[in-house]
Tab-separated table of C-alpha atoms in Angstrom:
chain	number	residue	atom	x	y	z
A	1	MET	CA	-0.034	0.403	0.169
A	2	PRO	CA	1.121	3.327	-0.996
A	3	PHE	CA	2.657	5.491	1.741
A	4	PRO	CA	-0.827	8.219	1.944
A	5	GLY	CA	-3.353	5.381	1.136
A	6	LEU	CA	-5.894	5.840	4.073
A	7	PHE	CA	-3.607	7.898	6.143
A	8	ASN	CA	-5.324	10.927	6.343
A	9	TYR	CA	-8.959	9.024	7.020
A	10	TRP	CA	-7.556	7.651	9.698
A	11	ILE	CA	-6.219	11.255	11.187
A	12	VAL	CA	-9.531	12.666	10.293
A	13	VAL	CA	-11.326	10.165	12.677
A	14	ILE	CA	-8.575	10.930	15.362
A	15	LEU	CA	-9.732	14.499	15.206
A	16	MET	CA	-13.187	13.705	15.034
A	17	MET	CA	-13.180	11.425	17.791
A	18	ILE	CA	-11.251	14.240	20.335
A	19	GLY	CA	-13.938	16.220	18.681
A	20	LEU	CA	-16.829	14.354	19.902
A	21	TYR	CA	-15.133	13.342	22.930
A	22	ILE	CA	-15.090	16.924	24.275
A	23	VAL	CA	-18.077	18.038	23.247
A	24	ILE	CA	-19.877	15.437	25.607
A	25	ALA	CA	-17.604	14.499	28.270
A	26	HIS	CA	-16.323	18.107	28.914
A	27	GLY	CA	-19.299	20.053	31.186
A	28	ASN	CA	-18.017	24.128	30.137
A	29	LEU	CA	-20.194	25.127	27.391
A	30	VAL	CA	-16.892	27.219	25.652
A	31	LYS	CA	-15.289	24.566	25.494
A	32	LYS	CA	-17.989	22.714	24.187
A	33	ILE	CA	-17.642	25.179	21.070
A	34	ILE	CA	-14.338	24.625	21.032
A	35	GLY	CA	-14.696	20.551	21.105
A	36	ILE	CA	-17.693	21.468	17.898
A	37	ASN	CA	-14.882	23.360	15.985
A	38	VAL	CA	-12.590	20.624	16.273
A	39	PHE	CA	-14.804	18.528	14.587
A	40	GLN	CA	-15.700	21.022	11.869
A	41	VAL	CA	-11.962	21.174	11.284
A	42	SER	CA	-12.120	17.525	11.044
A	43	VAL	CA	-15.210	17.221	8.383
A	44	PHE	CA	-13.540	20.229	6.175
A	45	LEU	CA	-10.136	17.928	6.424
A	46	LEU	CA	-11.996	14.736	4.670
A	47	TYR	CA	-13.721	16.473	2.664
A	48	ILE	CA	-10.472	18.628	0.977
A	49	THR	CA	-9.065	15.143	1.340
A	50	ILE	CA	-11.397	13.304	-0.994
A	51	GLY	CA	-10.750	16.539	-3.687
A	52	LYS	CA	-7.414	15.770	-3.916
A	53	VAL	CA	-6.074	13.784	-7.658
A	54	ALA	CA	-2.716	12.846	-7.435
A	55	GLY	CA	-0.720	15.370	-9.357
A	56	GLY	CA	-3.393	17.319	-9.493
A	57	SER	CA	-2.482	21.411	-8.967
A	58	ALA	CA	-4.884	24.159	-7.466
A	59	PRO	CA	-7.641	23.978	-9.971
A	60	ILE	CA	-7.018	27.810	-11.078
A	61	LEU	CA	-6.779	27.282	-14.788
A	62	ASP	CA	-3.633	27.763	-16.692
A	63	GLN	CA	-1.894	26.796	-19.604
A	64	GLY	CA	0.016	23.677	-19.670
A	65	ILE	CA	-1.364	22.259	-15.890
A	66	GLU	CA	-2.838	18.917	-17.051
A	67	VAL	CA	-5.005	17.404	-14.516
A	68	TYR	CA	-6.320	19.973	-11.043
A	69	SER	CA	-7.580	19.136	-8.111
A	70	ASN	CA	-11.398	18.265	-7.680
A	71	PRO	CA	-12.908	22.210	-7.147
A	72	LEU	CA	-16.116	21.122	-6.124
A	73	PRO	CA	-15.531	20.018	-2.739
A	74	HIS	CA	-13.927	23.369	-2.211
A	75	VAL	CA	-16.349	25.485	-2.830
A	76	LEU	CA	-18.330	23.486	0.014
A	77	ILE	CA	-15.852	23.625	2.135
A	78	LEU	CA	-15.408	27.472	1.524
A	79	THR	CA	-18.897	28.419	2.469
A	80	ALA	CA	-18.692	25.562	5.541
A	81	ILE	CA	-16.634	27.853	6.978
A	82	VAL	CA	-17.462	30.862	7.097
A	83	VAL	CA	-21.104	29.425	8.057
A	84	SER	CA	-19.072	27.516	10.738
A	85	VAL	CA	-17.162	31.019	12.530
A	86	ALA	CA	-21.041	32.592	12.074
A	87	THR	CA	-22.303	29.460	14.346
A	88	THR	CA	-19.768	29.694	16.402
A	89	ALA	CA	-20.503	33.608	16.912
A	90	LEU	CA	-23.910	32.270	17.743
A	91	GLY	CA	-23.181	29.746	20.230
A	92	LEU	CA	-20.582	32.242	22.013
A	93	ALA	CA	-23.459	34.886	21.584
A	94	LEU	CA	-25.606	32.336	24.062
A	95	VAL	CA	-22.947	31.089	26.320
A	96	VAL	CA	-22.794	34.916	27.218
A	97	ARG	CA	-25.753	34.843	28.065
A	98	ILE	CA	-25.905	31.872	29.734
A	99	ARG	CA	-23.193	33.466	32.234
A	100	ASN	CA	-25.507	36.356	32.111
A	101	ALA	CA	-28.122	34.471	33.690
A	102	PHE	CA	-26.576	31.667	35.734
A	103	GLN	CA	-23.173	33.211	37.274
A	104	THR	CA	-21.987	30.388	35.682
A	105	ILE	CA	-20.243	28.541	32.376
A	106	GLU	CA	-20.466	25.024	33.724
A	107	GLU	CA	-24.107	22.314	32.873
A	108	ASP	CA	-23.564	20.570	36.407
A	109	GLU	CA	-23.707	23.888	37.837
A	110	ILE	CA	-26.443	24.896	35.599
A	111	ASP	CA	-29.405	22.399	36.281
A	112	GLN	CA	-28.250	22.651	39.957
A	113	GLN	CA	-29.344	25.948	39.902
A	114	GLU	CA	-32.265	24.227	38.120
A	115	LYS	CA	-33.472	22.347	39.981
A	116	THR	CA	-32.862	24.056	43.298
A	117	GLY	CA	-34.361	27.297	41.732
B	1	MET	CA	-7.632	52.495	25.328
B	2	LEU	CA	-4.702	51.108	24.718
B	3	LYS	CA	-1.825	52.815	26.238
B	4	LYS	CA	0.563	50.501	24.711
B	5	THR	CA	2.117	52.721	21.693
B	6	ILE	CA	3.913	50.585	19.503
B	7	LEU	CA	0.816	48.505	18.989
B	8	ARG	CA	-1.529	51.991	17.944
B	9	VAL	CA	1.609	53.153	15.837
B	10	VAL	CA	2.225	49.963	14.351
B	11	SER	CA	-1.617	48.972	14.036
B	12	LYS	CA	-2.218	52.485	12.037
B	13	PHE	CA	1.031	51.711	9.970
B	14	LEU	CA	-0.687	48.509	9.254
B	15	ILE	CA	-4.280	49.324	8.463
B	16	PRO	CA	-4.286	50.473	5.095
B	17	PHE	CA	-2.715	47.806	4.079
B	18	VAL	CA	-4.652	45.287	5.473
B	19	LEU	CA	-7.841	47.192	3.816
B	20	ILE	CA	-5.896	47.129	0.237
B	21	PHE	CA	-5.174	43.735	0.537
B	22	GLY	CA	-8.829	42.870	0.834
B	23	LEU	CA	-10.301	44.920	-1.739
B	24	TYR	CA	-7.056	43.332	-4.227
B	25	VAL	CA	-8.611	39.705	-2.304
B	26	GLN	CA	-12.430	40.746	-3.396
B	27	TRP	CA	-11.310	42.401	-7.048
B	28	HIS	CA	-9.054	39.200	-7.896
B	29	GLY	CA	-10.578	36.308	-6.973
B	30	ASP	CA	-11.564	35.799	-9.683
B	31	PHE	CA	-8.204	34.839	-11.287
B	32	GLY	CA	-6.167	33.669	-7.835
B	33	PRO	CA	-7.502	32.325	-5.210
B	34	GLY	CA	-9.556	35.051	-2.859
B	35	GLY	CA	-13.269	35.867	-3.898
B	36	GLY	CA	-15.964	37.748	-1.345
B	37	PHE	CA	-15.519	35.493	1.581
B	38	GLN	CA	-11.942	35.869	2.362
B	39	ALA	CA	-12.295	39.682	1.699
B	40	GLY	CA	-15.022	40.377	3.587
B	41	VAL	CA	-13.326	38.950	6.495
B	42	ILE	CA	-9.497	40.243	5.343
B	43	PHE	CA	-11.755	43.748	5.942
B	44	ALA	CA	-13.237	42.497	9.098
B	45	ALA	CA	-10.435	42.000	10.347
B	46	ALA	CA	-9.165	45.352	9.477
B	47	PHE	CA	-11.519	47.259	11.477
B	48	ILE	CA	-11.087	44.454	14.529
B	49	LEU	CA	-8.290	45.690	14.596
B	50	TYR	CA	-8.617	49.120	15.431
B	51	GLY	CA	-11.561	48.110	17.339
B	52	LEU	CA	-9.450	45.641	19.587
B	53	ILE	CA	-6.356	48.011	19.628
B	54	PHE	CA	-8.092	52.000	19.769
B	55	GLY	CA	-11.456	50.987	21.646
B	56	THR	CA	-15.137	49.849	20.450
B	57	ALA	CA	-16.263	53.606	20.830
B	58	LEU	CA	-13.999	55.352	18.699
B	59	LEU	CA	-14.456	52.363	15.461
B	60	ARG	CA	-17.854	52.779	16.298
B	61	ARG	CA	-17.485	56.580	15.678
B	62	VAL	CA	-16.180	55.809	12.364
B	63	LEU	CA	-18.665	53.073	11.548
B	64	PRO	CA	-21.966	53.296	14.079
B	65	SER	CA	-23.917	50.565	14.603
B	66	LYS	CA	-26.268	51.773	11.736
B	67	VAL	CA	-24.098	51.964	8.798
B	68	THR	CA	-23.087	48.199	9.237
B	69	ARG	CA	-26.461	47.057	9.814
B	70	SER	CA	-27.562	48.367	6.586
B	71	PHE	CA	-24.017	46.451	4.761
B	72	LEU	CA	-25.232	43.807	6.069
B	73	VAL	CA	-28.963	43.891	3.995
B	74	ILE	CA	-27.356	45.926	1.410
B	75	GLY	CA	-24.809	42.713	0.441
B	76	VAL	CA	-27.299	39.925	0.646
B	77	LEU	CA	-30.412	42.294	-1.347
B	78	LEU	CA	-27.174	43.418	-4.102
B	79	TYR	CA	-26.828	39.561	-4.222
B	80	SER	CA	-30.532	38.492	-4.675
B	81	GLY	CA	-31.239	42.415	-6.899
B	82	VAL	CA	-27.964	40.637	-9.307
B	83	GLY	CA	-30.195	36.960	-9.303
B	84	VAL	CA	-33.256	39.546	-10.070
B	85	PHE	CA	-31.725	41.398	-12.607
B	86	GLY	CA	-31.071	38.271	-14.732
B	87	ILE	CA	-34.552	36.976	-15.262
B	88	ILE	CA	-35.142	41.065	-15.736
B	89	PHE	CA	-33.270	40.235	-18.686
B	90	GLY	CA	-35.342	37.238	-20.001
B	91	GLY	CA	-32.638	35.132	-17.879
B	92	GLU	CA	-33.515	32.217	-15.103
B	93	PHE	CA	-32.885	33.335	-11.572
B	94	LEU	CA	-28.996	34.392	-10.976
B	95	ASP	CA	-28.147	33.967	-14.504
B	96	TYR	CA	-25.528	35.742	-15.606
B	97	SER	CA	-25.195	35.536	-18.770
B	98	VAL	CA	-28.049	37.784	-20.099
B	99	LEU	CA	-25.983	40.179	-18.221
B	100	ALA	CA	-24.089	41.622	-20.933
B	101	ARG	CA	-24.057	41.409	-24.475
B	102	ASP	CA	-21.377	38.893	-24.249
B	103	PRO	CA	-22.254	35.629	-22.122
B	104	LEU	CA	-18.445	35.618	-20.557
B	105	LYS	CA	-18.898	39.356	-20.171
B	106	GLY	CA	-21.709	38.835	-18.042
B	107	GLN	CA	-20.464	36.325	-16.005
B	108	HIS	CA	-17.868	37.777	-15.282
B	109	LEU	CA	-20.104	41.064	-13.895
B	110	GLY	CA	-22.319	39.108	-12.098
B	111	ILE	CA	-19.815	37.103	-10.331
B	112	LEU	CA	-17.846	40.234	-10.013
B	113	LEU	CA	-20.806	41.347	-8.155
B	114	ILE	CA	-22.708	39.140	-6.058
B	115	GLU	CA	-18.774	38.388	-4.562
B	116	LEU	CA	-18.660	42.432	-3.849
B	117	GLY	CA	-22.186	40.965	-1.897
B	118	VAL	CA	-21.116	38.353	-0.169
B	119	GLY	CA	-17.661	40.528	1.046
B	120	ILE	CA	-20.033	43.397	1.929
B	121	THR	CA	-22.497	41.105	3.890
B	122	VAL	CA	-19.857	39.270	5.271
B	123	ALA	CA	-17.156	41.998	6.417
B	124	ALA	CA	-20.731	43.743	7.788
B	125	SER	CA	-21.624	40.817	10.089
B	126	MET	CA	-18.428	40.392	11.048
B	127	ILE	CA	-17.716	42.978	12.729
B	128	THR	CA	-21.584	43.604	14.053
B	129	ILE	CA	-20.677	40.028	15.762
B	130	PHE	CA	-17.267	41.501	17.191
B	131	CYS	CA	-19.114	44.538	18.895
B	132	ALA	CA	-21.996	43.552	19.928
B	133	PHE	CA	-18.593	41.125	22.143
B	134	ALA	CA	-16.577	43.554	22.420
B	135	GLY	CA	-19.459	46.561	22.797
B	136	ARG	CA	-20.940	44.526	26.622
B	137	SER	CA	-19.105	45.575	29.568
B	138	PRO	CA	-17.714	42.839	31.648
B	139	ASN	CA	-19.692	40.549	34.620
B	140	ARG	CA	-22.441	42.935	34.239
B	141	LEU	CA	-25.890	41.592	35.032
B	142	ASP	CA	-29.131	41.631	32.622
B	143	GLU	CA	-32.401	41.884	35.111
B	144	PHE	CA	-34.654	39.558	34.603
C	1	MET	CA	-2.602	18.225	14.702
C	2	VAL	CA	-3.437	15.629	16.187
C	3	VAL	CA	-1.223	16.623	19.675
C	4	THR	CA	-2.617	19.928	19.166
C	5	ALA	CA	-6.178	18.221	19.690
C	6	LEU	CA	-4.823	16.168	22.021
C	7	MET	CA	-3.397	19.392	24.534
C	8	LEU	CA	-7.467	21.161	23.850
C	9	SER	CA	-9.099	18.225	24.540
C	10	ARG	CA	-6.600	17.652	27.973
C	11	ILE	CA	-6.389	21.566	29.333
C	12	ARG	CA	-8.123	23.306	31.922
C	13	ASP	CA	-7.355	26.927	30.705
C	14	LEU	CA	-9.840	28.232	29.014
C	15	PHE	CA	-7.432	31.254	27.549
C	16	ALA	CA	-4.881	28.736	26.213
C	17	ALA	CA	-7.715	26.784	25.132
C	18	ALA	CA	-8.512	29.301	22.580
C	19	ILE	CA	-5.258	30.130	21.582
C	20	LEU	CA	-5.214	26.317	19.992
C	21	CYS	CA	-7.589	26.293	18.580
C	22	GLY	CA	-6.174	29.192	16.952
C	23	ILE	CA	-3.474	27.150	16.002
C	24	TYR	CA	-5.545	24.220	14.909
C	25	SER	CA	-6.693	26.047	12.403
C	26	LEU	CA	-3.600	27.809	11.386
C	27	LEU	CA	-2.518	23.469	11.047
C	28	GLY	CA	-5.382	22.844	8.785
C	29	ALA	CA	-4.399	25.591	6.863
C	30	THR	CA	-1.214	23.903	5.757
C	31	ALA	CA	-2.752	20.451	5.265
C	32	TYR	CA	-5.128	22.225	2.761
C	33	VAL	CA	-2.433	24.479	1.328
C	34	VAL	CA	-0.802	20.313	0.896
C	35	MET	CA	-3.856	19.163	-0.412
C	36	ASP	CA	-3.809	22.362	-3.715
C	37	ALA	CA	-7.021	23.691	-1.948
C	38	VAL	CA	-5.583	27.244	-1.637
C	39	ASP	CA	-9.277	29.532	-1.294
C	40	VAL	CA	-9.871	27.579	1.326
C	41	ALA	CA	-6.806	27.774	3.163
C	42	PHE	CA	-7.088	31.529	2.699
C	43	THR	CA	-10.459	31.393	4.081
C	44	GLU	CA	-9.390	29.135	7.416
C	45	ALA	CA	-6.210	30.777	7.884
C	46	ALA	CA	-8.799	33.969	7.924
C	47	VAL	CA	-11.340	32.973	9.523
C	48	GLY	CA	-10.572	29.716	11.538
C	49	ALA	CA	-6.604	31.044	13.113
C	50	GLY	CA	-8.144	35.000	12.978
C	51	LEU	CA	-10.991	35.508	13.781
C	52	SER	CA	-12.872	32.517	16.265
C	53	THR	CA	-9.862	33.483	17.927
C	54	VAL	CA	-10.638	36.825	18.836
C	55	LEU	CA	-14.422	36.342	19.988
C	56	MET	CA	-13.473	33.000	21.907
C	57	LEU	CA	-10.764	35.912	23.280
C	58	GLY	CA	-13.811	38.149	23.987
C	59	THR	CA	-15.983	35.511	25.166
C	60	LEU	CA	-13.855	34.402	28.289
C	61	ALA	CA	-13.633	38.176	29.216
C	62	LEU	CA	-16.793	38.072	28.840
C	63	THR	CA	-17.218	35.477	31.081
C	64	THR	CA	-14.202	32.998	33.102
C	65	ASP	CA	-11.923	31.330	31.752
C	66	LYS	CA	-11.177	28.741	34.087
C	67	GLU	CA	-13.331	24.917	33.700
C	68	ILE	CA	-14.014	22.618	36.372
C	69	ILE	CA	-12.754	19.549	36.383
C	70	THR	CA	-14.628	16.860	35.122
C	71	PRO	CA	-15.973	13.828	37.597
C	72	ARG	CA	-14.265	10.834	36.449
C	73	GLU	CA	-17.339	9.004	36.476
C	74	LYS	CA	-18.929	11.579	34.360
C	75	ARG	CA	-16.420	10.666	31.498
C	76	LEU	CA	-16.283	6.764	30.884
C	77	PRO	CA	-18.881	6.034	29.474
C	78	ALA	CA	-17.950	9.819	26.940
C	79	ILE	CA	-14.854	7.270	26.227
C	80	LEU	CA	-17.047	3.838	25.434
C	81	ILE	CA	-19.544	6.345	22.756
C	82	VAL	CA	-16.195	7.913	21.356
C	83	LEU	CA	-14.033	4.463	21.360
C	84	PHE	CA	-17.670	2.631	19.771
C	85	THR	CA	-17.722	5.095	16.882
C	86	GLY	CA	-13.979	5.695	16.397
C	87	GLY	CA	-13.573	1.801	15.756
C	88	VAL	CA	-16.703	2.111	12.983
C	89	LEU	CA	-15.369	4.903	12.110
C	90	PHE	CA	-11.913	3.201	11.161
C	91	TYR	CA	-13.575	0.566	10.074
C	92	GLY	CA	-15.483	2.626	7.063
C	93	THR	CA	-12.644	3.843	5.698
C	94	SER	CA	-11.646	0.753	4.670
C	95	ASP	CA	-13.810	1.322	2.019
C	96	MET	CA	-12.677	5.040	1.070
C	97	PRO	CA	-10.895	5.187	-2.212
C	98	HIS	CA	-7.030	6.287	-2.022
C	99	TYR	CA	-5.602	9.247	-0.943
C	100	GLY	CA	-5.538	11.024	-4.320
C	101	ASP	CA	-6.986	8.248	-6.381
C	102	PRO	CA	-7.537	9.843	-10.004
C	103	VAL	CA	-10.350	7.398	-10.793
C	104	ALA	CA	-12.863	7.932	-7.182
C	105	PRO	CA	-16.529	8.628	-7.988
C	106	VAL	CA	-15.842	12.081	-6.544
C	107	HIS	CA	-13.768	12.687	-9.818
C	108	ASN	CA	-15.971	11.156	-12.260
C	109	TYR	CA	-19.289	13.219	-11.735
C	110	VAL	CA	-20.065	16.743	-12.914
C	111	ALA	CA	-16.490	17.778	-11.610
C	112	PRO	CA	-14.962	17.144	-14.984
C	113	ARG	CA	-17.083	18.988	-16.455
C	114	TYR	CA	-16.519	22.574	-14.312
C	115	ILE	CA	-12.737	22.189	-15.563
C	116	LEU	CA	-12.871	21.698	-19.027
C	117	LYS	CA	-16.197	23.301	-20.551
C	118	SER	CA	-15.975	26.610	-17.586
C	119	ASP	CA	-13.276	28.196	-19.391
C	120	ASN	CA	-15.578	28.710	-22.525
C	121	GLU	CA	-18.847	28.990	-20.232
C	122	ILE	CA	-17.623	31.565	-17.957
C	123	GLY	CA	-14.217	32.765	-18.417
C	124	ILE	CA	-12.389	32.978	-15.168
C	125	PRO	CA	-9.782	31.044	-14.984
C	126	ASN	CA	-10.537	30.306	-10.716
C	127	VAL	CA	-12.568	27.642	-11.264
C	128	VAL	CA	-13.204	27.383	-7.801
C	129	THR	CA	-14.654	30.991	-7.765
C	130	SER	CA	-16.840	29.926	-10.752
C	131	VAL	CA	-18.086	26.682	-9.271
C	132	LEU	CA	-19.441	28.949	-6.060
C	133	ALA	CA	-20.957	32.309	-7.441
C	134	SER	CA	-22.229	30.622	-11.188
C	135	TYR	CA	-22.536	26.923	-11.364
C	136	ARG	CA	-24.238	26.784	-7.179
C	137	GLY	CA	-24.803	30.932	-6.979
C	138	TYR	CA	-28.070	29.542	-4.857
C	139	ASP	CA	-25.808	28.120	-2.139
C	140	THR	CA	-24.107	30.320	-1.941
C	141	LEU	CA	-27.102	33.005	-1.736
C	142	GLY	CA	-27.964	30.289	0.940
C	143	GLU	CA	-24.532	31.011	2.682
C	144	VAL	CA	-25.009	34.532	2.844
C	145	PHE	CA	-28.562	34.250	4.045
C	146	VAL	CA	-27.256	32.036	6.744
C	147	ILE	CA	-24.308	34.732	7.707
C	148	LEU	CA	-27.202	37.412	7.919
C	149	THR	CA	-29.516	35.234	9.537
C	150	ALA	CA	-26.182	34.236	12.176
C	151	ALA	CA	-25.017	38.029	13.209
C	152	VAL	CA	-28.955	39.205	13.277
C	153	GLY	CA	-29.138	36.083	15.908
C	154	VAL	CA	-25.828	37.610	17.803
C	155	ILE	CA	-27.316	41.088	17.648
C	156	SER	CA	-30.832	40.091	18.519
C	157	ILE	CA	-28.906	38.146	22.284
C	158	ILE	CA	-26.247	40.020	23.388
C	159	GLY	CA	-25.880	43.298	21.065
C	160	ARG	CA	-29.631	44.892	21.102
C	161	ARG	CA	-27.793	46.295	24.753
C	162	GLU	CA	-25.731	48.684	23.516
C	163	GLY	CA	-27.801	51.535	24.009
C	164	LYS	CA	-29.679	50.238	27.384
C	165	ALA	CA	-26.913	49.766	29.159
C	166	LYS	CA	-25.805	53.653	29.065
C	167	THR	CA	-29.863	54.482	30.489
C	168	ASN	CA	-29.570	51.354	32.803
C	169	LYS	CA	-26.551	53.269	34.368
C	170	ILE	CA	-28.025	56.708	34.307
C	171	ASN	CA	-30.987	55.538	36.389
C	172	ARG	CA	-28.357	54.389	38.572
C	173	MET	CA	-26.176	56.753	38.984
C	174	SER	CA	-29.524	59.155	39.609
C	175	GLY	CA	-31.682	56.927	41.946
């Protein structure tokens, strides 16, 4: 098997699982958003990996270049990145509001306050 | 406002170049890497740098929230307006070939315009989001 | 990148985590350049490494930058779920086409058409731009609306007090 082979996908899976772990296991809301970011970047990486063609160059047309990488995944991810920052901003805004209302950004403490209050 | 002289001088020096680079990325998106999304972010980054160094109050004097909010909508309207123009000139929604006599020129014009729309919206929304975060004073509580 | 991500999951200081997040994005951008996605790398470097970090730091300034440690008994199920999902995904990768394989299904559908014909149909060299703006103009329009909506959402969640905060302060001073 040639070296890169499936290696990129393994990296993607590992990153994805780290992101998932952060989202599940951490109670801190900002940390959860960071976890979502890690997850998102791994998905971007997956798409870009799929788009790569061996020996191809960046998809900007020019004379003398025959093989280009696939532009379609690039387009999808380009927009996805900008949307991801927008959603991150929205999530962080919610965190700020939660902190204002509950004095904390830890999930457990919020739960407790909900029960007692 | 920060009292760091070096930061202030260097950022004053940098911001025009960042703005020019943003414009370059905006208009050269069809020849090299770049386009509305990137240009908008870079353009916004220049203003955000200004806001970080000189404080949001001054940033708001340069760009009142009314201006950013209207630009937010202007970008989207420009984009969909180009689409509607396509219909008016006898094509389909977002069909740029009919915008000029030569379909290629029309495509080029359409892409430039909608990239401009994208850039305006992205820049305005990033600045708005930044100001929303930076404009709040820390640890202030809402009265519910 | 894996090391940075692991550090991200371990670190307790949220300030350091935000900076690490920026580093992680930057490494991602480098990986995109290696895989010929210059446009994407450009965006990721500007957005992920720049803006998200600023926003995270802004949030931390408004909240707190210390995280309490999650109890161990809560972490075990998380690890189990993650290992299971990861295992399934690893099994799934064995069916994926190899890296850079030119006959992979993705490269045989609409992509060749974009590359071969866009020069005649659109007439601009950057295929990514022509696909983004022309062939998939609807998608991009949708994305722009998403961004608009997010900005409006942020304004309505935390931004609208800019004016009111001042009046509150004045009321408090006078009262």
